[in-house]
Amino acid sequence: MAKSEDEESAKRIRVEESMHIDDGLPKETQNQESYSCSDCIRRVELGRTIAFQNNRKNYLANALTIMNSDTYIPATSFSNYDAHYKEYLELEEIMMHTEGELNSIPICHDENCEFNAALRANEELAKSLADATELGNDKNSEGNFIPSSRRKQNRNNKVKNPKIPAAQIETSNPYSVLSEVNANENQTEQSQTRTMPPINLKYTSEYENMLESVHKTCGNTTNKFGNDYIKIFTENLEQYNKVQSHLKQQGYDYYLVRPRDKKPLKVVVKGLPLEHNPERVKNYLTEIGFSVIRVTRLSQFRTRKPLPFLLIDLNNTPNAKDIYKIVKINRIDISFEEYRGRRQRGPREGATSARPNPPNTANSNDLSDFDISGLFEALRELRKLMTECPQLIIALREMKNKSEPIDKIGLLMLACSSSVNINKD
């Protein structure tokens, strides 16, 4: 009995020992948890906050851009425009403080920090790769050396030792003054012989006498007819002014075409509110050095409804085109565009109408076959009716106080019925 009890206790001990599993790792390694220092945790939180702020800032910027680009409704008329703009400015200041706080966090030197450990692992990996690459290059350079050809050696030597150009001797031409004088003379001749715009004289039956008087007074001119006008081309500016003054003295009907370089520059400004006074824009542009002729507000062609666009006419001065560089007027962001005029778009040739033509009915208002004799006949019949029914005259006088056609017809019917009753009596 004692022997069997000893055997059972020995088996029990062996089973308990086999249940203890040893993985060969130290206890500190098994129980160690991930650790991060406070600086690294704060750096991660600030990076996440900046990402959220950037997302919100982009949303506000897109919303403000859509509101400002609307050409029919001013941006200030949107209910949430001011709130978005205020939030955008506040968010910019908050992001500046957040980025400053992120930059002020010191570098992590804690060896137990998981962020620092990952950084060290990346650095060691990069260093080992660099060492392996250098070792491989050294083996290849020692064992597989291939001498370069003499042609490549000469080419490399030329690149390393470029030839220094010899110093140039400066020479002067004593006759260069004459060439400058000739160039100035050619420029003056070109300016004098430039083509002048034509003077458009209204065509009449007495055009021969008119051109003869111009020829006797101003000399030879080139005359061309087109579109009920005679275009008079002069040879120089003096003859141009002479012909113009002669036509004015004789009282002839004519008009002038301004040269392209003398025509005013027309631009359209967009982005200002509909209630913005055009005179403020004119005064602002005049103060900064532009020669402004006038500033007018554009309107729709059919309804004459004012639009949030201003047309600016500028004298064609050397700095006139600098107006496209202006980005703000009275502290409001704006943009300039070239004025293209009002061009009515009609249907192209061969295009079918989008709406079908209405069928011809008996009540159509087509007056193409109108006969004036029928009008006189209708007036005579109306005169006879008014003599027989005097109440119609009173009804016609009272019709001016009525605005609705139904009320006017009611007065006529009442007058006719009363006249019929009087005639029966």
Short mmCIF file of C-alpha atoms in Angstrom, two decimals:
data_model
loop_
_atom_site.label_atom_id
_atom_site.label_comp_id
_atom_site.label_asym_id
_atom_site.label_seq_id
_atom_site.Cartn_x
_atom_site.Cartn_y
_atom_site.Cartn_z
CA MET A 1 0.00 0.00 0.00
CA ALA A 2 2.83 2.41 0.83
CA LYS A 3 4.50 1.73 -2.50
CA SER A 4 1.39 2.54 -4.49
CA GLU A 5 0.90 5.84 -2.63
CA ASP A 6 4.51 6.91 -3.41
CA GLU A 7 4.01 6.13 -7.10
CA GLU A 8 0.81 8.20 -7.26
CA SER A 9 2.48 11.22 -5.58
CA ALA A 10 5.41 11.00 -8.04
CA LYS A 11 3.03 10.96 -11.01
CA ARG A 12 1.17 13.97 -9.59
CA ILE A 13 4.41 15.99 -9.32
CA ARG A 14 5.43 15.14 -12.90
CA VAL A 15 2.03 16.29 -14.26
CA GLU A 16 2.23 19.60 -12.38
CA GLU A 17 5.74 20.24 -13.71
CA SER A 18 4.65 19.51 -17.28
CA MET A 19 1.86 22.10 -16.98
CA HIS A 20 4.41 24.93 -16.42
CA ILE A 21 5.27 26.21 -19.96
CA ASP A 22 8.45 28.25 -20.26
CA ASP A 23 8.75 30.26 -23.46
CA GLY A 24 12.35 31.27 -22.76
CA LEU A 25 11.54 35.01 -22.46
CA PRO A 26 12.32 37.13 -19.40
CA LYS A 27 9.45 38.12 -17.19
CA GLU A 28 10.04 41.82 -17.73
CA THR A 29 9.63 41.37 -21.49
CA GLN A 30 6.38 39.43 -21.11
CA ASN A 31 4.72 42.01 -18.87
CA GLN A 32 6.08 45.09 -20.59
CA GLU A 33 3.36 47.38 -22.07
CA SER A 34 3.65 50.04 -24.78
CA TYR A 35 4.87 53.36 -23.40
CA SER A 36 4.83 56.85 -24.94
CA CYS A 37 6.16 60.05 -23.45
CA SER A 38 3.93 63.08 -22.93
CA ASP A 39 5.70 65.12 -25.64
CA CYS A 40 5.09 62.48 -28.31
CA ILE A 41 1.45 62.06 -27.25
CA ARG A 42 0.94 65.83 -27.43
CA ARG A 43 2.63 65.95 -30.85
CA VAL A 44 0.23 63.30 -32.21
CA GLU A 45 -2.82 65.09 -30.77
CA LEU A 46 -1.78 68.44 -32.29
CA GLY A 47 -1.19 66.81 -35.67
CA ARG A 48 -4.68 65.33 -35.57
CA THR A 49 -6.15 68.72 -34.57
CA ILE A 50 -4.37 70.50 -37.44
CA ALA A 51 -5.76 67.94 -39.91
CA PHE A 52 -9.32 68.62 -38.68
CA GLN A 53 -8.75 72.39 -38.83
CA ASN A 54 -7.41 72.18 -42.39
CA ASN A 55 -10.48 70.24 -43.44
CA ARG A 56 -12.80 72.84 -41.93
CA LYS A 57 -10.80 75.70 -43.43
CA ASN A 58 -11.03 74.21 -46.93
CA TYR A 59 -14.79 73.82 -46.53
CA LEU A 60 -15.24 77.47 -45.50
CA ALA A 61 -12.96 78.68 -48.31
CA ASN A 62 -14.95 76.75 -50.92
CA ALA A 63 -18.25 78.07 -49.55
CA LEU A 64 -17.03 81.69 -49.61
CA THR A 65 -15.71 81.25 -53.15
CA ILE A 66 -19.08 79.98 -54.38
CA MET A 67 -20.88 82.92 -52.75
CA ASN A 68 -18.48 85.53 -54.16
CA SER A 69 -18.57 84.04 -57.68
CA ASP A 70 -22.36 84.31 -57.95
CA THR A 71 -22.99 86.94 -60.66
CA TYR A 72 -26.70 87.45 -59.92
CA ILE A 73 -26.83 87.64 -56.12
CA PRO A 74 -24.37 89.67 -53.98
CA ALA A 75 -22.33 87.61 -51.56
CA THR A 76 -23.55 89.65 -48.58
CA SER A 77 -27.16 88.64 -49.29
CA PHE A 78 -26.48 85.04 -48.18
CA SER A 79 -27.60 84.46 -44.61
CA ASN A 80 -24.49 82.51 -43.55
CA TYR A 81 -21.89 84.60 -45.41
CA ASP A 82 -20.88 86.76 -42.42
CA ALA A 83 -20.77 83.75 -40.08
CA HIS A 84 -18.57 81.77 -42.48
CA TYR A 85 -16.25 84.71 -43.05
CA LYS A 86 -15.87 85.36 -39.32
CA GLU A 87 -15.26 81.67 -38.59
CA TYR A 88 -12.65 81.54 -41.39
CA LEU A 89 -10.66 84.42 -39.88
CA GLU A 90 -10.87 82.98 -36.36
CA LEU A 91 -9.80 79.55 -37.64
CA GLU A 92 -6.69 81.04 -39.27
CA GLU A 93 -5.59 82.53 -35.93
CA ILE A 94 -6.29 79.27 -34.08
CA MET A 95 -4.26 77.29 -36.63
CA MET A 96 -1.33 79.68 -36.23
CA HIS A 97 -1.32 79.09 -32.46
CA THR A 98 -1.66 75.31 -32.94
CA GLU A 99 1.27 75.17 -35.39
CA GLY A 100 3.35 77.30 -33.04
CA GLU A 101 2.65 74.95 -30.15
CA LEU A 102 3.52 71.94 -32.34
CA ASN A 103 6.84 73.47 -33.35
CA SER A 104 7.68 74.28 -29.73
CA ILE A 105 7.51 70.62 -28.56
CA PRO A 106 11.07 69.33 -27.95
CA ILE A 107 12.56 66.27 -29.63
CA CYS A 108 11.92 62.98 -27.81
CA HIS A 109 15.04 61.54 -26.07
CA ASP A 110 13.27 58.89 -24.00
CA GLU A 111 14.68 55.46 -24.93
CA ASN A 112 11.57 53.64 -23.64
CA CYS A 113 9.16 55.71 -25.79
CA GLU A 114 7.64 53.67 -28.62
CA PHE A 115 7.82 56.63 -31.03
CA ASN A 116 11.50 57.12 -30.28
CA ALA A 117 12.13 53.35 -30.65
CA ALA A 118 10.45 53.31 -34.05
CA LEU A 119 12.55 56.28 -35.12
CA ARG A 120 15.75 54.55 -34.00
CA ALA A 121 14.74 51.35 -35.81
CA ASN A 122 14.22 53.27 -39.06
CA GLU A 123 17.57 55.01 -38.66
CA GLU A 124 19.39 51.71 -37.99
CA LEU A 125 17.69 50.09 -41.00
CA ALA A 126 18.71 52.95 -43.26
CA LYS A 127 22.28 52.83 -41.93
CA SER A 128 22.54 49.07 -42.48
CA LEU A 129 21.26 49.41 -46.05
CA ALA A 130 23.80 52.16 -46.73
CA ASP A 131 26.64 50.03 -45.31
CA ALA A 132 25.58 47.06 -47.41
CA THR A 133 25.50 49.20 -50.53
CA GLU A 134 28.97 50.61 -49.87
CA LEU A 135 30.34 47.12 -49.20
CA GLY A 136 28.90 45.83 -52.47
CA ASN A 137 30.32 48.76 -54.39
CA ASP A 138 33.77 48.11 -52.88
CA LYS A 139 33.66 44.43 -53.92
CA ASN A 140 32.57 45.29 -57.44
CA SER A 141 35.22 47.96 -57.76
CA GLU A 142 37.96 45.53 -56.63
CA GLY A 143 36.93 42.38 -58.52
CA ASN A 144 35.21 43.65 -61.65
CA PHE A 145 37.37 46.61 -62.67
CA ILE A 146 36.91 47.52 -66.35
CA PRO A 147 39.25 50.18 -67.77
CA SER A 148 37.60 52.95 -69.78
CA SER A 149 38.48 53.64 -73.38
CA ARG A 150 40.83 56.45 -74.36
CA ARG A 151 38.01 58.30 -76.12
CA LYS A 152 35.96 58.53 -72.90
CA GLN A 153 39.04 59.61 -70.95
CA ASN A 154 39.64 62.48 -73.36
CA ARG A 155 35.99 63.53 -73.14
CA ASN A 156 36.08 63.55 -69.33
CA ASN A 157 39.29 65.56 -69.35
CA LYS A 158 37.66 68.18 -71.57
CA VAL A 159 34.78 68.49 -69.14
CA LYS A 160 37.07 68.74 -66.11
CA ASN A 161 39.50 71.17 -67.76
CA PRO A 162 37.44 73.43 -70.02
CA LYS A 163 39.26 75.84 -72.26
CA ILE A 164 39.27 79.39 -70.98
CA PRO A 165 38.29 81.77 -73.79
CA ALA A 166 40.75 84.45 -74.64
CA ALA A 167 40.04 87.96 -73.48
CA GLN A 168 38.18 89.95 -76.12
CA ILE A 169 39.48 93.31 -77.24
CA GLU A 170 36.88 96.04 -77.02
CA THR A 171 36.68 98.29 -80.08
CA SER A 172 34.75 101.49 -80.60
CA ASN A 173 33.20 102.77 -83.84
CA PRO A 174 33.69 106.53 -84.28
CA TYR A 175 30.87 106.62 -86.88
CA SER A 176 28.19 105.09 -84.64
CA VAL A 177 26.64 108.53 -84.14
CA LEU A 178 25.72 108.66 -87.83
CA SER A 179 23.84 105.35 -87.63
CA GLU A 180 21.82 106.63 -84.66
CA VAL A 181 20.90 109.78 -86.63
CA ASN A 182 19.72 107.67 -89.59
CA ALA A 183 17.64 105.47 -87.30
CA ASN A 184 15.96 108.53 -85.76
CA GLU A 185 15.20 109.92 -89.23
CA ASN A 186 13.61 106.63 -90.29
CA GLN A 187 11.44 106.62 -87.19
CA THR A 188 10.24 110.18 -87.84
CA GLU A 189 9.44 109.33 -91.48
CA GLN A 190 7.43 106.30 -90.41
CA SER A 191 5.47 108.34 -87.87
CA GLN A 192 4.72 111.00 -90.50
CA THR A 193 3.70 108.52 -93.23
CA ARG A 194 1.37 106.44 -91.07
CA THR A 195 -2.09 105.87 -92.50
CA MET A 196 -4.77 108.23 -91.29
CA PRO A 197 -8.33 107.03 -90.57
CA PRO A 198 -10.88 107.95 -93.25
CA ILE A 199 -13.36 110.81 -93.02
CA ASN A 200 -16.85 109.47 -93.81
CA LEU A 201 -18.87 111.96 -95.88
CA LYS A 202 -22.63 111.40 -96.22
CA TYR A 203 -23.59 110.60 -99.83
CA THR A 204 -26.03 113.00 -101.55
CA SER A 205 -26.91 113.85 -105.13
CA GLU A 206 -24.51 116.83 -104.93
CA TYR A 207 -21.52 114.68 -104.06
CA GLU A 208 -19.55 115.84 -107.15
CA ASN A 209 -19.65 119.48 -106.08
CA MET A 210 -18.73 118.50 -102.52
CA LEU A 211 -15.68 116.49 -103.60
CA GLU A 212 -14.66 119.22 -106.04
CA SER A 213 -14.65 121.81 -103.25
CA VAL A 214 -12.57 119.47 -101.08
CA HIS A 215 -10.11 118.98 -103.97
CA LYS A 216 -9.71 122.72 -104.58
CA THR A 217 -9.24 123.53 -100.90
CA CYS A 218 -7.27 120.54 -99.55
CA GLY A 219 -5.58 118.94 -102.58
CA ASN A 220 -5.69 115.36 -103.89
CA THR A 221 -7.48 112.77 -101.76
CA THR A 222 -8.47 109.13 -102.24
CA ASN A 223 -12.27 108.72 -102.22
CA LYS A 224 -14.14 105.41 -101.93
CA PHE A 225 -17.89 104.79 -101.78
CA GLY A 226 -19.59 102.24 -99.53
CA ASN A 227 -22.70 101.95 -97.32
CA ASP A 228 -24.12 105.36 -98.33
CA TYR A 229 -20.90 107.12 -97.30
CA ILE A 230 -17.87 108.40 -99.21
CA LYS A 231 -14.64 107.60 -97.38
CA ILE A 232 -12.05 110.33 -97.84
CA PHE A 233 -8.46 109.13 -97.24
CA THR A 234 -5.84 111.82 -96.64
CA GLU A 235 -2.06 111.61 -97.00
CA ASN A 236 -0.95 113.14 -93.70
CA LEU A 237 -2.21 114.68 -90.48
CA GLU A 238 -2.12 118.23 -91.83
CA GLN A 239 -4.37 117.39 -94.77
CA TYR A 240 -6.64 115.38 -92.44
CA ASN A 241 -7.24 118.40 -90.20
CA LYS A 242 -7.68 120.65 -93.24
CA VAL A 243 -10.37 118.44 -94.80
CA GLN A 244 -12.18 118.15 -91.47
CA SER A 245 -12.28 121.93 -90.95
CA HIS A 246 -13.47 122.50 -94.56
CA LEU A 247 -16.35 120.04 -94.21
CA LYS A 248 -17.34 121.66 -90.96
CA GLN A 249 -17.34 125.16 -92.50
CA GLN A 250 -19.46 124.03 -95.46
CA GLY A 251 -21.95 122.27 -93.18
CA TYR A 252 -21.58 118.87 -94.80
CA ASP A 253 -22.81 115.78 -92.96
CA TYR A 254 -19.84 113.59 -91.96
CA TYR A 255 -18.41 111.62 -89.08
CA LEU A 256 -14.92 110.62 -87.95
CA VAL A 257 -13.48 107.26 -86.96
CA ARG A 258 -11.10 107.39 -84.05
CA PRO A 259 -7.77 105.57 -84.42
CA ARG A 260 -7.50 102.35 -82.48
CA ASP A 261 -4.84 103.77 -80.19
CA LYS A 262 -7.10 106.73 -79.39
CA LYS A 263 -10.25 104.77 -78.60
CA PRO A 264 -11.17 104.61 -74.91
CA LEU A 265 -10.52 101.39 -73.03
CA LYS A 266 -13.72 99.75 -71.77
CA VAL A 267 -13.58 97.25 -68.91
CA VAL A 268 -16.20 95.61 -66.70
CA VAL A 269 -15.67 95.30 -62.95
CA LYS A 270 -17.30 92.40 -61.10
CA GLY A 271 -17.62 91.65 -57.41
CA LEU A 272 -19.05 94.92 -56.07
CA PRO A 273 -22.47 95.02 -54.38
CA LEU A 274 -25.48 96.17 -56.36
CA GLU A 275 -25.90 99.23 -54.11
CA HIS A 276 -22.29 100.40 -54.61
CA ASN A 277 -22.19 103.96 -55.95
CA PRO A 278 -20.38 104.22 -59.34
CA GLU A 279 -19.03 107.66 -58.37
CA ARG A 280 -17.04 106.07 -55.53
CA VAL A 281 -15.33 103.78 -58.04
CA LYS A 282 -14.58 106.72 -60.34
CA ASN A 283 -13.08 108.76 -57.49
CA TYR A 284 -10.99 105.81 -56.30
CA LEU A 285 -9.53 105.14 -59.76
CA THR A 286 -8.84 108.83 -60.30
CA GLU A 287 -6.96 109.06 -57.01
CA ILE A 288 -4.59 106.22 -57.97
CA GLY A 289 -3.71 107.79 -61.34
CA PHE A 290 -6.21 106.54 -63.96
CA SER A 291 -7.90 108.88 -66.44
CA VAL A 292 -11.56 107.87 -66.04
CA ILE A 293 -14.18 109.16 -68.48
CA ARG A 294 -17.26 107.69 -66.82
CA VAL A 295 -18.50 104.74 -64.75
CA THR A 296 -21.97 103.36 -65.48
CA ARG A 297 -23.97 100.40 -64.20
CA LEU A 298 -24.96 97.70 -66.67
CA SER A 299 -28.52 96.43 -66.93
CA GLN A 300 -30.37 93.60 -68.63
CA PHE A 301 -31.22 94.22 -72.26
CA ARG A 302 -34.94 93.44 -72.11
CA THR A 303 -36.08 94.10 -68.54
CA ARG A 304 -33.60 96.94 -67.83
CA LYS A 305 -32.99 95.38 -64.43
CA PRO A 306 -29.69 96.66 -62.95
CA LEU A 307 -26.86 94.14 -62.74
CA PRO A 308 -23.98 93.98 -60.21
CA PHE A 309 -21.50 94.98 -62.97
CA LEU A 310 -19.97 98.39 -63.67
CA LEU A 311 -18.71 99.56 -67.07
CA ILE A 312 -15.62 101.78 -66.83
CA ASP A 313 -14.47 103.97 -69.76
CA LEU A 314 -10.80 105.00 -69.56
CA ASN A 315 -8.74 107.26 -71.76
CA ASN A 316 -6.15 105.19 -73.62
CA THR A 317 -3.17 106.41 -71.59
CA PRO A 318 0.09 104.44 -71.16
CA ASN A 319 -1.05 103.10 -67.78
CA ALA A 320 -4.65 102.32 -68.80
CA LYS A 321 -4.10 98.55 -69.06
CA ASP A 322 -2.65 98.48 -65.55
CA ILE A 323 -6.24 98.49 -64.32
CA TYR A 324 -6.31 94.69 -64.76
CA LYS A 325 -3.73 94.47 -61.96
CA ILE A 326 -6.14 95.93 -59.38
CA VAL A 327 -7.63 93.26 -57.10
CA LYS A 328 -9.51 95.44 -54.58
CA ILE A 329 -11.72 98.53 -54.73
CA ASN A 330 -12.88 100.14 -51.49
CA ARG A 331 -11.47 97.08 -49.64
CA ILE A 332 -13.61 94.58 -51.62
CA ASP A 333 -12.09 91.87 -53.80
CA ILE A 334 -13.01 92.42 -57.46
CA SER A 335 -12.03 91.28 -60.95
CA PHE A 336 -11.82 93.08 -64.31
CA GLU A 337 -12.86 91.76 -67.72
CA GLU A 338 -12.79 93.21 -71.20
CA TYR A 339 -16.10 94.71 -72.34
CA ARG A 340 -17.48 92.72 -75.28
CA GLY A 341 -20.61 94.76 -75.95
CA ARG A 342 -24.23 93.70 -76.18
CA ARG A 343 -24.59 91.28 -79.04
CA GLN A 344 -28.00 89.80 -79.65
CA ARG A 345 -27.81 86.15 -80.56
CA GLY A 346 -30.21 85.12 -83.31
CA PRO A 347 -31.00 81.67 -84.70
CA ARG A 348 -28.53 80.27 -87.18
CA GLU A 349 -29.47 79.74 -90.79
CA GLY A 350 -31.39 76.52 -91.36
CA ALA A 351 -32.19 76.08 -87.66
CA THR A 352 -35.73 75.05 -86.76
CA SER A 353 -37.75 76.91 -84.18
CA ALA A 354 -37.97 75.39 -80.70
CA ARG A 355 -41.67 76.30 -80.46
CA PRO A 356 -44.15 75.22 -83.16
CA ASN A 357 -46.04 77.96 -84.95
CA PRO A 358 -49.62 78.38 -83.62
CA PRO A 359 -52.37 77.40 -86.07
CA ASN A 360 -54.24 80.16 -87.86
CA THR A 361 -57.63 80.72 -86.23
CA ALA A 362 -60.48 83.09 -86.83
CA ASN A 363 -59.53 85.17 -83.75
CA SER A 364 -55.87 85.63 -84.72
CA ASN A 365 -54.46 89.16 -84.44
CA ASP A 366 -52.74 89.12 -87.84
CA LEU A 367 -52.86 92.66 -89.25
CA SER A 368 -50.85 91.94 -92.39
CA ASP A 369 -54.03 92.12 -94.58
CA PHE A 370 -55.31 95.27 -92.88
CA ASP A 371 -57.47 97.52 -95.14
CA ILE A 372 -57.84 101.19 -94.27
CA SER A 373 -61.21 101.33 -96.04
CA GLY A 374 -62.57 98.76 -93.58
CA LEU A 375 -61.63 101.05 -90.69
CA PHE A 376 -63.62 103.97 -92.12
CA GLU A 377 -66.61 101.71 -92.71
CA ALA A 378 -66.47 100.51 -89.10
CA LEU A 379 -66.28 104.11 -87.85
CA ARG A 380 -69.35 105.06 -89.89
CA GLU A 381 -71.33 102.18 -88.41
CA LEU A 382 -70.20 103.18 -84.92
CA ARG A 383 -71.35 106.75 -85.55
CA LYS A 384 -74.81 105.55 -86.58
CA LEU A 385 -75.02 103.37 -83.48
CA MET A 386 -74.06 106.28 -81.21
CA THR A 387 -76.81 108.47 -82.68
CA GLU A 388 -79.36 105.73 -82.04
CA CYS A 389 -77.96 104.86 -78.58
CA PRO A 390 -76.73 108.08 -76.87
CA GLN A 391 -75.97 106.12 -73.71
CA LEU A 392 -72.89 104.70 -75.46
CA ILE A 393 -71.13 108.08 -75.32
CA ILE A 394 -71.51 108.22 -71.55
CA ALA A 395 -70.29 104.62 -71.25
CA LEU A 396 -67.23 105.34 -73.41
CA ARG A 397 -66.32 108.31 -71.22
CA GLU A 398 -66.61 106.20 -68.07
CA MET A 399 -64.39 103.45 -69.56
CA LYS A 400 -61.25 105.50 -68.89
CA ASN A 401 -61.81 104.99 -65.15
CA LYS A 402 -61.85 101.20 -65.54
CA SER A 403 -58.67 99.16 -65.86
CA GLU A 404 -60.04 95.66 -66.45
CA PRO A 405 -61.46 94.72 -69.88
CA ILE A 406 -64.36 92.89 -68.22
CA ASP A 407 -65.49 96.09 -66.49
CA LYS A 408 -65.31 98.04 -69.74
CA ILE A 409 -67.39 95.43 -71.58
CA GLY A 410 -69.90 95.51 -68.73
CA LEU A 411 -70.37 99.27 -69.17
CA LEU A 412 -70.98 98.81 -72.90
CA MET A 413 -73.52 96.04 -72.30
CA LEU A 414 -75.34 98.12 -69.71
CA ALA A 415 -75.46 101.12 -72.03
CA CYS A 416 -76.75 99.00 -74.92
CA SER A 417 -79.48 97.40 -72.79
CA SER A 418 -80.64 100.76 -71.43
CA SER A 419 -80.77 102.23 -74.95
CA VAL A 420 -82.85 99.28 -76.19
CA ASN A 421 -85.34 99.74 -73.33
CA ILE A 422 -85.66 103.46 -74.08
CA ASN A 423 -86.34 102.78 -77.77
CA LYS A 424 -89.04 100.21 -76.89
CA ASP A 425 -90.81 102.68 -74.60
#
